[in-house]
Short mmCIF file of C-alpha atoms and ligand atoms in Angstrom, two decimals:
data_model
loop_
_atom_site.label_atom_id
_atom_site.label_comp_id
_atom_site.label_asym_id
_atom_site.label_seq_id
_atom_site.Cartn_x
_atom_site.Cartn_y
_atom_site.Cartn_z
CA UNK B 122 0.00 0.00 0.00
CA UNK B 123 1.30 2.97 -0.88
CA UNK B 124 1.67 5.97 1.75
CA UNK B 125 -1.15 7.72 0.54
CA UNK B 126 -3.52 4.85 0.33
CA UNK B 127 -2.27 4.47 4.02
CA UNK B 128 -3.37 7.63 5.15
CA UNK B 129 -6.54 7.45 3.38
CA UNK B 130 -7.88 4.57 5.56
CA UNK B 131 -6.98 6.20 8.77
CA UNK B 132 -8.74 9.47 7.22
CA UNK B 133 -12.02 7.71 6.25
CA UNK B 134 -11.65 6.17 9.80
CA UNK B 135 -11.07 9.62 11.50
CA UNK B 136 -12.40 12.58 9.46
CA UNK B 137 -16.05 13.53 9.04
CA UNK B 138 -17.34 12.37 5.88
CA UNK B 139 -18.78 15.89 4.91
CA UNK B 140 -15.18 17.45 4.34
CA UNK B 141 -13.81 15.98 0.96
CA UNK B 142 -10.74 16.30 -0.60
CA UNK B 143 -10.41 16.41 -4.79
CA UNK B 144 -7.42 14.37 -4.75
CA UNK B 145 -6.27 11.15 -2.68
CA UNK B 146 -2.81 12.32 -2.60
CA UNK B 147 -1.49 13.46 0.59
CA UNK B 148 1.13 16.23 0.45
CA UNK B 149 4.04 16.35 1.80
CA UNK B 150 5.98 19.57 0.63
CA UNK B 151 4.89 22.10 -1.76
CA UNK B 152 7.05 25.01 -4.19
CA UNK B 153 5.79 27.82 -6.27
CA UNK B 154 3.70 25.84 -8.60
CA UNK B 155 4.26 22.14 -8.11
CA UNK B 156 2.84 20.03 -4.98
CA UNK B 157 5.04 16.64 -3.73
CA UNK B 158 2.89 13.85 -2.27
CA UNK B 159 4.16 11.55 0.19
CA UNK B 160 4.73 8.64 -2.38
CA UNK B 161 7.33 11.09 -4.30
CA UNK B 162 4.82 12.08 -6.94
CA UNK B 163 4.85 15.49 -8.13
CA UNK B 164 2.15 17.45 -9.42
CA UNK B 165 1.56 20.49 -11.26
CA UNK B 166 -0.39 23.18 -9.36
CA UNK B 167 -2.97 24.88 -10.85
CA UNK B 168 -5.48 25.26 -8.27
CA UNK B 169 -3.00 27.33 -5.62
CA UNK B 170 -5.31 25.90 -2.93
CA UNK B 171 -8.25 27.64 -4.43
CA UNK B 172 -6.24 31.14 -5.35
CA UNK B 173 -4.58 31.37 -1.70
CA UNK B 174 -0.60 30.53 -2.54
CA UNK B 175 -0.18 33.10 -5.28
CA UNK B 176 3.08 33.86 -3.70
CA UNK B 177 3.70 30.08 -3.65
CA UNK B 178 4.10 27.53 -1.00
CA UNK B 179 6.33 28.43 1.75
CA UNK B 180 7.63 31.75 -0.21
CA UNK B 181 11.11 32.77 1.33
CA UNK B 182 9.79 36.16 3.00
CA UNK B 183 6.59 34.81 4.67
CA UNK B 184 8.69 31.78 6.09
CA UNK B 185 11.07 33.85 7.63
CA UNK B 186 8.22 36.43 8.98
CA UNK B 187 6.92 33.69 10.50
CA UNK B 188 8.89 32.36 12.24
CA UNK B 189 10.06 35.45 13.52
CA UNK B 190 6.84 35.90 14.73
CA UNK B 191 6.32 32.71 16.16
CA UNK B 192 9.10 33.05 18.51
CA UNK B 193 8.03 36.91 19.94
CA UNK B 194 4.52 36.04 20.32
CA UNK B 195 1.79 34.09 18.79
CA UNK B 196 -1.42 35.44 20.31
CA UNK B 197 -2.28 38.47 22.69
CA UNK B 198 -5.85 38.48 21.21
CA UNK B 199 -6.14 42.00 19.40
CA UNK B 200 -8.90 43.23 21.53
CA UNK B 201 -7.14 42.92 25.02
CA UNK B 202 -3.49 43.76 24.04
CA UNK B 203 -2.84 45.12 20.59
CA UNK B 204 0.41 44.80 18.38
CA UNK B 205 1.41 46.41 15.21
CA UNK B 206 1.45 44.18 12.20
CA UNK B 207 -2.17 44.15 12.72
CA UNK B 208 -2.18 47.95 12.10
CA UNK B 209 -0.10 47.74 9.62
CA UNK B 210 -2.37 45.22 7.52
CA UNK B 211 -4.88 47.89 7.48
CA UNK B 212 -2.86 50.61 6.37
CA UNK B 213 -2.11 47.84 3.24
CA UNK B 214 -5.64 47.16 2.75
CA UNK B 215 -6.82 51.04 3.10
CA UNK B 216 -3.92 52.05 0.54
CA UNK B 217 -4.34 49.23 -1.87
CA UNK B 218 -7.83 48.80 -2.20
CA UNK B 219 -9.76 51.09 -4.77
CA UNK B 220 -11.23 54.37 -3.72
CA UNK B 221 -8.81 57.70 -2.85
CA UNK B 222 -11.30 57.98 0.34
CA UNK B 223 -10.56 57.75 3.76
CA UNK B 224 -10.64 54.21 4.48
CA UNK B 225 -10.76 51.97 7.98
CA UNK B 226 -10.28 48.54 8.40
CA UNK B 227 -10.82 45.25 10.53
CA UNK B 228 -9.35 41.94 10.33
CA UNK B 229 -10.74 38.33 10.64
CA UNK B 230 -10.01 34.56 9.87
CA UNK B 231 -11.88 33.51 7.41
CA UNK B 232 -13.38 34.78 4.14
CA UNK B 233 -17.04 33.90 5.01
CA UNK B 234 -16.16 36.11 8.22
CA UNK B 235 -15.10 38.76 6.60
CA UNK B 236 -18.49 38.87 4.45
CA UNK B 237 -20.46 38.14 7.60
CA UNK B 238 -19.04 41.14 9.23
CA UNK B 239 -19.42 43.74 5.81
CA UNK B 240 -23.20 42.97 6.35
CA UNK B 241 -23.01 43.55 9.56
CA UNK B 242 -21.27 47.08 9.23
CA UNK B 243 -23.80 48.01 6.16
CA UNK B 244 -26.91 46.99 7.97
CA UNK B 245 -25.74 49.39 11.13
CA UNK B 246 -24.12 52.19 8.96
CA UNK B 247 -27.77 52.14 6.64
CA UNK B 248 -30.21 51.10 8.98
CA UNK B 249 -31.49 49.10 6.96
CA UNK B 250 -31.96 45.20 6.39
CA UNK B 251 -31.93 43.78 2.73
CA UNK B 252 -29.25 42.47 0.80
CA UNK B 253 -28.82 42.25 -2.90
CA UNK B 254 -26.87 39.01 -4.05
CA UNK B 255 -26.78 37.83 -7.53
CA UNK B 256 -27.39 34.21 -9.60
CA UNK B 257 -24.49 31.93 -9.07
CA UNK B 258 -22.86 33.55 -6.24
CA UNK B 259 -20.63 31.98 -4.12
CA UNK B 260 -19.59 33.98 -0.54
CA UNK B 261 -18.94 31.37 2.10
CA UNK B 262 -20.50 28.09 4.31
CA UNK B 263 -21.44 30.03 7.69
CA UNK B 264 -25.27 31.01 7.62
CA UNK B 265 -25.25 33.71 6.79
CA UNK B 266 -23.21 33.77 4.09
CA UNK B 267 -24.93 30.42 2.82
CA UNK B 268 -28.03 31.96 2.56
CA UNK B 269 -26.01 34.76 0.24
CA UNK B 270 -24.50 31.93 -1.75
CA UNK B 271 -26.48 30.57 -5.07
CA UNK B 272 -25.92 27.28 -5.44
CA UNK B 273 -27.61 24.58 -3.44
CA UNK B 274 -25.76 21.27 -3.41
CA UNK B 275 -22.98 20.58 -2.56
CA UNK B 276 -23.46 24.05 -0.16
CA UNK B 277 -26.66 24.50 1.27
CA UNK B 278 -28.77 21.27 0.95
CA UNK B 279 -30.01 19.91 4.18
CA UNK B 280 -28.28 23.01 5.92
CA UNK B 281 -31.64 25.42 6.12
CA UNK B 282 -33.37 27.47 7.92
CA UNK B 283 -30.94 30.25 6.11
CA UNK B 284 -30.74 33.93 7.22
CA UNK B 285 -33.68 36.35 6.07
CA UNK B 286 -33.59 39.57 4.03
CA UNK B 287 -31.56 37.88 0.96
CA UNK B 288 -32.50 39.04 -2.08
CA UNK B 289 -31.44 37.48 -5.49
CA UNK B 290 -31.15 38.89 -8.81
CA UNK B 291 -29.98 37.99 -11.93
CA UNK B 292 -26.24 38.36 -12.32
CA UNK B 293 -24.46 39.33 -16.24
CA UNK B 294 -23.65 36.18 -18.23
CA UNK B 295 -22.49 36.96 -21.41
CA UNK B 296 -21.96 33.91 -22.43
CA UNK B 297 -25.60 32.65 -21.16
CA UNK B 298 -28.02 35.65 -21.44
CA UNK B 299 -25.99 37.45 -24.02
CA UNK B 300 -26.98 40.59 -22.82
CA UNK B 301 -24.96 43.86 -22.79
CA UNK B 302 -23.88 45.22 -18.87
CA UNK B 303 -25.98 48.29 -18.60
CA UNK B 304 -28.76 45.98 -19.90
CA UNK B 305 -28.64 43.04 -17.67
CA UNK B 306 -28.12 45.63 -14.98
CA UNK B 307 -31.29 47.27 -15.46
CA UNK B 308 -33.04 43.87 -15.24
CA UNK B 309 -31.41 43.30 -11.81
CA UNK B 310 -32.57 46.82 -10.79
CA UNK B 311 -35.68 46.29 -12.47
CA UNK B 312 -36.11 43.58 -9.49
CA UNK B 313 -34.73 44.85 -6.77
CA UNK B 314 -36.77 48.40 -6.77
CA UNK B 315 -39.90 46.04 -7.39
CA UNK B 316 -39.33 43.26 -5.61
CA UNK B 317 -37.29 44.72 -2.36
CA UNK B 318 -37.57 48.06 -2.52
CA UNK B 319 -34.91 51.02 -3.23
CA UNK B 320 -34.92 52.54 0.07
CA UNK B 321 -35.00 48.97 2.02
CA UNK B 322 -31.69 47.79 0.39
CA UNK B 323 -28.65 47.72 2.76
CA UNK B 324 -25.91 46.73 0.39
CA UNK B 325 -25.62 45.26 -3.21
CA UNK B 326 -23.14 42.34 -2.66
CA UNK B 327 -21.12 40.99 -5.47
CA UNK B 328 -18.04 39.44 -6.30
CA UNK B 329 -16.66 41.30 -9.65
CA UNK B 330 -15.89 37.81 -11.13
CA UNK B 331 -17.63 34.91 -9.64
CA UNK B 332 -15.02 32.36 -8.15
CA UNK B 333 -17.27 29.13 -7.71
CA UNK B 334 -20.11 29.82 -9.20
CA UNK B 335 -18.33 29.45 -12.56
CA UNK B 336 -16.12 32.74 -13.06
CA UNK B 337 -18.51 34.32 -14.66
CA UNK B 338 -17.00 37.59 -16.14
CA UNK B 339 -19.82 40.14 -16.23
CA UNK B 340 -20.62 42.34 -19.31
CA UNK B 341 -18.94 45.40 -19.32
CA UNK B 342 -21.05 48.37 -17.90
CA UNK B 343 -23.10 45.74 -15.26
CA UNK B 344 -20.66 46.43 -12.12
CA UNK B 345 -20.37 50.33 -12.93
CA UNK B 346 -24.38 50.30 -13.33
CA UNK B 347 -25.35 48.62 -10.05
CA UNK B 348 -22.37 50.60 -7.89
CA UNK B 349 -24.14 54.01 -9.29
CA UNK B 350 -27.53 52.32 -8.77
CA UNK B 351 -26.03 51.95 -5.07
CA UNK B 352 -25.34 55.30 -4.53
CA UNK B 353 -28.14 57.17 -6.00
CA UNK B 354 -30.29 54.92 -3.77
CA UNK B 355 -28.27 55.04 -0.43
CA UNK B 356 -27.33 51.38 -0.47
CA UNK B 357 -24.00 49.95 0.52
CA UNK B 358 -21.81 48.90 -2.84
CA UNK B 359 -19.68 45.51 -1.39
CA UNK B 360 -17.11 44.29 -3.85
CA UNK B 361 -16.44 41.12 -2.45
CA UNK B 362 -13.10 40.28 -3.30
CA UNK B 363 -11.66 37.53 -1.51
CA UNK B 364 -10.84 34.76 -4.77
CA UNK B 365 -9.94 37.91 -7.00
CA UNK B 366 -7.99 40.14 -4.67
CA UNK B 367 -4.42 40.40 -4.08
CA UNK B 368 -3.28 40.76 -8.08
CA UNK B 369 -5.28 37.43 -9.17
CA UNK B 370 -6.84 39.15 -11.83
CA UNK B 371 -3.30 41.22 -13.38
CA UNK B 372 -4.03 44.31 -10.58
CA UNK B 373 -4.19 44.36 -6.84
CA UNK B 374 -8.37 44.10 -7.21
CA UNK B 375 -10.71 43.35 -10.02
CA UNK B 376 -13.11 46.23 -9.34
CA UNK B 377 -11.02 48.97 -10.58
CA UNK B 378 -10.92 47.12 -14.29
CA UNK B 379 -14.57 48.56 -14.17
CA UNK B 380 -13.53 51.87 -12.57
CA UNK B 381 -15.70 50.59 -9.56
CA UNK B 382 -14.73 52.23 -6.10
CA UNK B 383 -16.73 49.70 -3.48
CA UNK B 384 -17.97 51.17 -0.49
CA UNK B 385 -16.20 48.12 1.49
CA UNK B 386 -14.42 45.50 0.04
CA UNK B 387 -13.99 41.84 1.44
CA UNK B 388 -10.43 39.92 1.31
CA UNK B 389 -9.04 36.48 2.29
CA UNK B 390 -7.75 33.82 -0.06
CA UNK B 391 -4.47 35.30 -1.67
CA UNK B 392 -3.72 38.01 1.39
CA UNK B 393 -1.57 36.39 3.67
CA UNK B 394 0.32 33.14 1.64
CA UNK B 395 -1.61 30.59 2.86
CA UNK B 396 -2.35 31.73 6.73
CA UNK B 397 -5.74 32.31 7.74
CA UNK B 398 -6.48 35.99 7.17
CA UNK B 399 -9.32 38.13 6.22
CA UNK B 400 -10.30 41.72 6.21
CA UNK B 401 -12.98 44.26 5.37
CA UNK B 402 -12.49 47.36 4.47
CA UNK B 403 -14.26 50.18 3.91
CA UNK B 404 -15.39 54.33 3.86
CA UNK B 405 -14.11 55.35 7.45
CA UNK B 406 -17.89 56.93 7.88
CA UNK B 407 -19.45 53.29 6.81
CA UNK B 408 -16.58 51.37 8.91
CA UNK B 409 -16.77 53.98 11.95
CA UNK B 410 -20.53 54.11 12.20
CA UNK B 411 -20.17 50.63 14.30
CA UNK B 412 -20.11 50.69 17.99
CA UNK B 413 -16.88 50.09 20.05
CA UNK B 414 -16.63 46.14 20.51
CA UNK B 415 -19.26 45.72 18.25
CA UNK B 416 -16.84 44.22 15.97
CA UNK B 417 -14.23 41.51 16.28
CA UNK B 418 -13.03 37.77 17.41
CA UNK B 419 -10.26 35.88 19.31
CA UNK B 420 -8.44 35.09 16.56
CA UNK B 421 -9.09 37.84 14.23
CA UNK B 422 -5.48 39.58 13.25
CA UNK B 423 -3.51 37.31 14.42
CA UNK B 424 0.14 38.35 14.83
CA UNK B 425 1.03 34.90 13.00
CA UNK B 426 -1.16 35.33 9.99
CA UNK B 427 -0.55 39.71 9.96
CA UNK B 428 3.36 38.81 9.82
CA UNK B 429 2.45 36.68 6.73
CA UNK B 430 0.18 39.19 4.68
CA UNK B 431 2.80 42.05 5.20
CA UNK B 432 5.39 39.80 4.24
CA UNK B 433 2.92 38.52 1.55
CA UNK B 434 2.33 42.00 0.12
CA UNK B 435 5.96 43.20 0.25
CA UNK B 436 6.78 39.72 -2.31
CA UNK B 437 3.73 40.61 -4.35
CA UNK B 438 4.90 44.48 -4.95
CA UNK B 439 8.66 43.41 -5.37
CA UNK B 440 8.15 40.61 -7.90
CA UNK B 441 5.35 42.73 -9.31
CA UNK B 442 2.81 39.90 -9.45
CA UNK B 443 0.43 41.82 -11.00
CA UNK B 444 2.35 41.93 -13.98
CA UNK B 445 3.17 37.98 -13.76
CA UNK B 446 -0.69 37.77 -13.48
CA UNK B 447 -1.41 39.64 -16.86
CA UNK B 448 1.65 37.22 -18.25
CA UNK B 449 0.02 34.32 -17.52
CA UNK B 450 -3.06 35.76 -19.29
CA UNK B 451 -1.18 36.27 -22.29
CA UNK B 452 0.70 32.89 -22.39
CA UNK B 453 -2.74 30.97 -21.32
CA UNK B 454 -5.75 33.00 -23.18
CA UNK B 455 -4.21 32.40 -27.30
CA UNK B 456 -3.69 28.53 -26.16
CA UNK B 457 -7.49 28.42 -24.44
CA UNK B 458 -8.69 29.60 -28.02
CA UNK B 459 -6.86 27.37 -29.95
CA UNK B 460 -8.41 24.51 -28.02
CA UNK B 461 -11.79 25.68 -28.37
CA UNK B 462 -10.70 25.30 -32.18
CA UNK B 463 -10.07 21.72 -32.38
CA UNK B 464 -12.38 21.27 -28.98
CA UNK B 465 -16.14 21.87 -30.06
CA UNK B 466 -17.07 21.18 -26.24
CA UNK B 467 -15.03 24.23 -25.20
CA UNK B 468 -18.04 26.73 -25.19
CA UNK B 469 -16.60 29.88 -23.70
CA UNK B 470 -13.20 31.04 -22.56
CA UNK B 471 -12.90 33.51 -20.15
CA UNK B 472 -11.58 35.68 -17.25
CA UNK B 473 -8.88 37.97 -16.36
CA UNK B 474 -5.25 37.78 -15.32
CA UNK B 475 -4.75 34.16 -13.52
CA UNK B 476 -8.46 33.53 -13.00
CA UNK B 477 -9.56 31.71 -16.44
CA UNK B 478 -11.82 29.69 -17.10
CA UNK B 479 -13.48 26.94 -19.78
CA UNK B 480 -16.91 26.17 -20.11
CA UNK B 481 -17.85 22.44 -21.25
CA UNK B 482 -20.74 22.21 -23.31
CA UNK B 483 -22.08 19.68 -25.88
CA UNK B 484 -21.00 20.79 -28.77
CA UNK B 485 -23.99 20.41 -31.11
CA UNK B 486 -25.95 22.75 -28.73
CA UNK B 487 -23.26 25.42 -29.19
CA UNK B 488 -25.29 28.17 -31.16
CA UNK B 489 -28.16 29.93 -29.85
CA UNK B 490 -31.30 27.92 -29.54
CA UNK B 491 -34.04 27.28 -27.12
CA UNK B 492 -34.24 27.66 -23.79
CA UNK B 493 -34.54 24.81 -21.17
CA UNK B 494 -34.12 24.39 -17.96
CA UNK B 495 -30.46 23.02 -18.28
CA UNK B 496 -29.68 26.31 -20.84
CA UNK B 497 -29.70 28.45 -17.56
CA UNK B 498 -32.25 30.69 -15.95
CA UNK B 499 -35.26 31.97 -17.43
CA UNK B 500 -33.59 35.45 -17.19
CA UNK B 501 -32.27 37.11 -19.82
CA UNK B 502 -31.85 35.66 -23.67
CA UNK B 503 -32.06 32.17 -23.98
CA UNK B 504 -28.71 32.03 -25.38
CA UNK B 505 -25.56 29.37 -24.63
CA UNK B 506 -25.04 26.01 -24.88
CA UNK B 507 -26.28 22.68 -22.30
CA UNK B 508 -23.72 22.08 -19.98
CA UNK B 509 -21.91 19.22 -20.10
CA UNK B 510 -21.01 18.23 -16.30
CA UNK B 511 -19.98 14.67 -16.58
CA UNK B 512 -17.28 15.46 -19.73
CA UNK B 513 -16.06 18.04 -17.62
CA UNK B 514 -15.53 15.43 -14.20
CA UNK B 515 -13.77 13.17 -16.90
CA UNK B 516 -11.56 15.85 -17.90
CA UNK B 517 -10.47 16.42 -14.45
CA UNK B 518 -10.44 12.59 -13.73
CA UNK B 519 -7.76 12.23 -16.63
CA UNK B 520 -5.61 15.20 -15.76
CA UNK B 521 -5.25 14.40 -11.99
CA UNK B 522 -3.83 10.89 -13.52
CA UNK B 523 -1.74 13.02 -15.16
CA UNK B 524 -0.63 14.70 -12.24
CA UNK B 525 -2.50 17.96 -13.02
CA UNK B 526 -4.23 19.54 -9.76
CA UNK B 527 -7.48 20.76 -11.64
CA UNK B 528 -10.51 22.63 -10.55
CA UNK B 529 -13.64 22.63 -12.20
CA UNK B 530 -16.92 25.06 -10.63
CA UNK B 531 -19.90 26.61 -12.30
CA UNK B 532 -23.65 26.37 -11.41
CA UNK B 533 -24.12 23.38 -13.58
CA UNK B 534 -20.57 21.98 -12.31
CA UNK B 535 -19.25 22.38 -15.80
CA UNK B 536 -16.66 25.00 -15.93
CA UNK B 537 -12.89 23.97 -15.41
CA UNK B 538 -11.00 26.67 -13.34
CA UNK B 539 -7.11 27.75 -13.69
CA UNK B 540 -5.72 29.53 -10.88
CA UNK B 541 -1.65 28.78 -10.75
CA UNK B 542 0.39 30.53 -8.15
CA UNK B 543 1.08 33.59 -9.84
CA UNK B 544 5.42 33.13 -9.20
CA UNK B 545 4.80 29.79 -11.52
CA UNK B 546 7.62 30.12 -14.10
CA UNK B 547 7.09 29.39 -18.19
CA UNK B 548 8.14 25.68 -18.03
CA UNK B 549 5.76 24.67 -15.17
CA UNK B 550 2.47 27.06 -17.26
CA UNK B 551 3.55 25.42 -20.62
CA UNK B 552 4.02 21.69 -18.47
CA UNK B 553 0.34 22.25 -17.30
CA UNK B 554 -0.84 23.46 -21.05
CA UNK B 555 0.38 20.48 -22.34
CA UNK B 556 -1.04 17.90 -19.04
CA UNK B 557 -4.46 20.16 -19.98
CA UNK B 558 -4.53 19.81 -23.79
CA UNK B 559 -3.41 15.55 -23.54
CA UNK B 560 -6.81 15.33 -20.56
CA UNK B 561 -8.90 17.57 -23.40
C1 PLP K 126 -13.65 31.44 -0.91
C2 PLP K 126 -14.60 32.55 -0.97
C3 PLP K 126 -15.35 32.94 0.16
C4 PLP K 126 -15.27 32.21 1.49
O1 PLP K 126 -13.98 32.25 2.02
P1 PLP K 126 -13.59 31.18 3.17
O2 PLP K 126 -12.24 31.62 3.60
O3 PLP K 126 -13.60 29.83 2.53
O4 PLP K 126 -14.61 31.30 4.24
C5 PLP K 126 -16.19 34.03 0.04
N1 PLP K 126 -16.30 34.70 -1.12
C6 PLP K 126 -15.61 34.34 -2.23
C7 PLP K 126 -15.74 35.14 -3.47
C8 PLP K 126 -14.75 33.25 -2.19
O5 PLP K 126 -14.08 32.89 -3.29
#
């Protein structure tokens, strides 16, 4: 038996059966790009532990600020006895994120924390109850934040009763409802100052490219539409940026590619090279408007994880990975196309910087037709193709043999997801191309 097949028994044996793992690998060291299982088997990275290591695996700086850390302190607990990394994180996050405003921040563990607490802030900044979310969103597993999530299985299903005053609307799919941003804005507004009610909207929440609900790209126009919708109305605009932040898309955050300035803005994932970290930020007048201790955690900022992100940040500005983001763009995108040339099932290639994407459809479905069920919602154009879930699990079956760590996502669980550490060098991108184009 090999290693792995070792520790798999005493997993099934030990772990709850609700927490899966895509692989049955276990790992035992990983670089910028490439993971090492415990049988000596090395495989190509292009999942970066869903867009968290895009500094890689045990980067040089954020080892070394962590274990200086680790041997001052490793917990006071922020809210009894403070310490300054955690300061300095939010000067990052106020300076970094978009908006020339005055900003404030606060600091947590987890991504679906860090939404929990935005809707917390915009609820007692507006005074008001109802958030917007969108078709296919994805923003966490805690209650809350599954009741703001889309998708039902594998996330929500059996989990219910979910939290009240969630309000969905249709998001922009080009590729789906073929409409143009400003237009498949208006039918979101359309529903919201119907169905909810302008003045009883809290915040419009929205991630600027869905992460697992299929990374959708919306139209051009939609984000810019709803965030002025937002203010005109006196709602809360929440970019919620935790999969695309931190130079994912080719620039510290993906709103500013729509000249978006979010009121707050969530981040996690890619912040703090693989240590639990997450933050909100925010207007100082929105942030401020919350109570003394009416924010916060025992873990939230800790020393630890604030050591990594500042270390994090410092590896992301001096190896401009922003630029190696839009690289990997340019290398991936032309290659993407010319499969979907000699691929009929590759309906739709998309996204931005290292957050692409391929959409598996059958191929005789691929021009416009009629709507069912399967096609999408009944929002919008009945345009696109039927999804084609069970080509795109065999697709990720035969490049894990290959040693390709593959994601796939999407509503209709047929969209297969590239997000490589953003320090991967040329021979490990074109290694993966080539795994990617043999499992095609
Ligand atoms: C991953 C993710 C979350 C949840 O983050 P966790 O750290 O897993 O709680 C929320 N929103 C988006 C857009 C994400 O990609």
């Amino acid at each position: 038996m090999s290693h792995s097949e070792d520790l798999h028994k005493r997993r099934t044996a030990a772990v709850a059966r609700g927490v899966s793992s895509m692989v049955q690998s276990y790992v035992d060291y990983a670089a910028g790009g490439t993971l090492t299982d415990v049988d000596g088997r090395e495989w190509v990275d292009m999942a970066a532990g869903i867009a968290v290591t895009s500094v890689g695996n045990a980067s040089p700086k954020v080892v070394a600020a962590v274990q200086r850390q680790v041997e001052r302190f490793t917990h006071t607990c922020f809210m009894i006895a403070p310490y300054e990394s955690y300061v300095a994180v939010c000067e990052q996050l106020n300076a970094l994120t978009p908006g020339a405003f005055e900003k404030r921040s606060a600091l947590f563990n987890s991504g679906a924390e860090a939404v929990e607490n935005a809707v917390k802030i915009a609820r007692h900044a507006t005074g008001r109850r109802a958030v917007v979310v969108f078709d296919h969103a994805y923003h966490g597993r805690t209650n809350l934040t599954m009741a703001l999530t889309a998708k039902n299985m594998p996330y929500k299903q059996g989990f219910g009763p979910f939290a009240g005053e969630i309000y969905r609307v249709p998001m922009s799919y080009p590729f789906r409802d073929g409409l143009a941003g400003p237009d498949a804005a208006a039918l979101a507004i359309n529903m919201i100052e119907k169905q909810v009610g302008a003045d009883q909207v809290a915040a419009v929440l929205i991630e600027p490219i869905q992460g697992e609900g299929g990374f959708v790209v919306p139209a051009p126009g939609f984000l810019s539409s709803l965030a002025a919708w937002s203010k005109a109305h006196g709602a809360l605009f929440i970019a919620d940026e935790i999969q695309t932040g931190f130079c994912r898309t080719g620039d510290w955050f993906a709103s500013p590619h729509e000249s978006v300035e979010p009121d707050i803005i969530t981040t996690a994932k890619g912040i703090a090279g693989g240590l639990p970290l997450a933050g909100v930020t925010g207007r100082a007048e929105v942030m401020d408007a919350v109570h003394p201790s009416g924010l916060g955690g025992t873990y939230g900022g800790n020393p630890i994880a604030c050591a990594a992100a500042l270390a994090t940040i410092d590896t992301m500005r001096e190896l401009d990975l922003s630029a190696a983001a839009r690289r990997i763009e340019s290398v991936m995108v032309p290659r993407l196309r010319e499969l979907q040339q000699s691929h009929p099932f590759i309906g739709d290639v998309r996204g931005r910087g290292a957050m692409l994407a391929i959409e598996i459809v059958v191929p005789e479905s691929a021009s416009p037709g009629t709507m069912t069920a399967e096609r999408g919602y009944g929002r919008g154009a009945p345009l696109g193709a039927t999804p084609d879930p069970a080509r795109t699990s065999e697709i990720q079956r035969r490049a894990h043999e290959a040693g390709l760590l593959l994601l796939t996502c999407g509503t209709y669980g047929n969209v297969i997801r590239f997000l490589p550490p953003l320090v991967m060098d040329d021979p490990t991108l074109q290694r993966a191309l080539t795994m990617l184009e043999s499992a095609l």
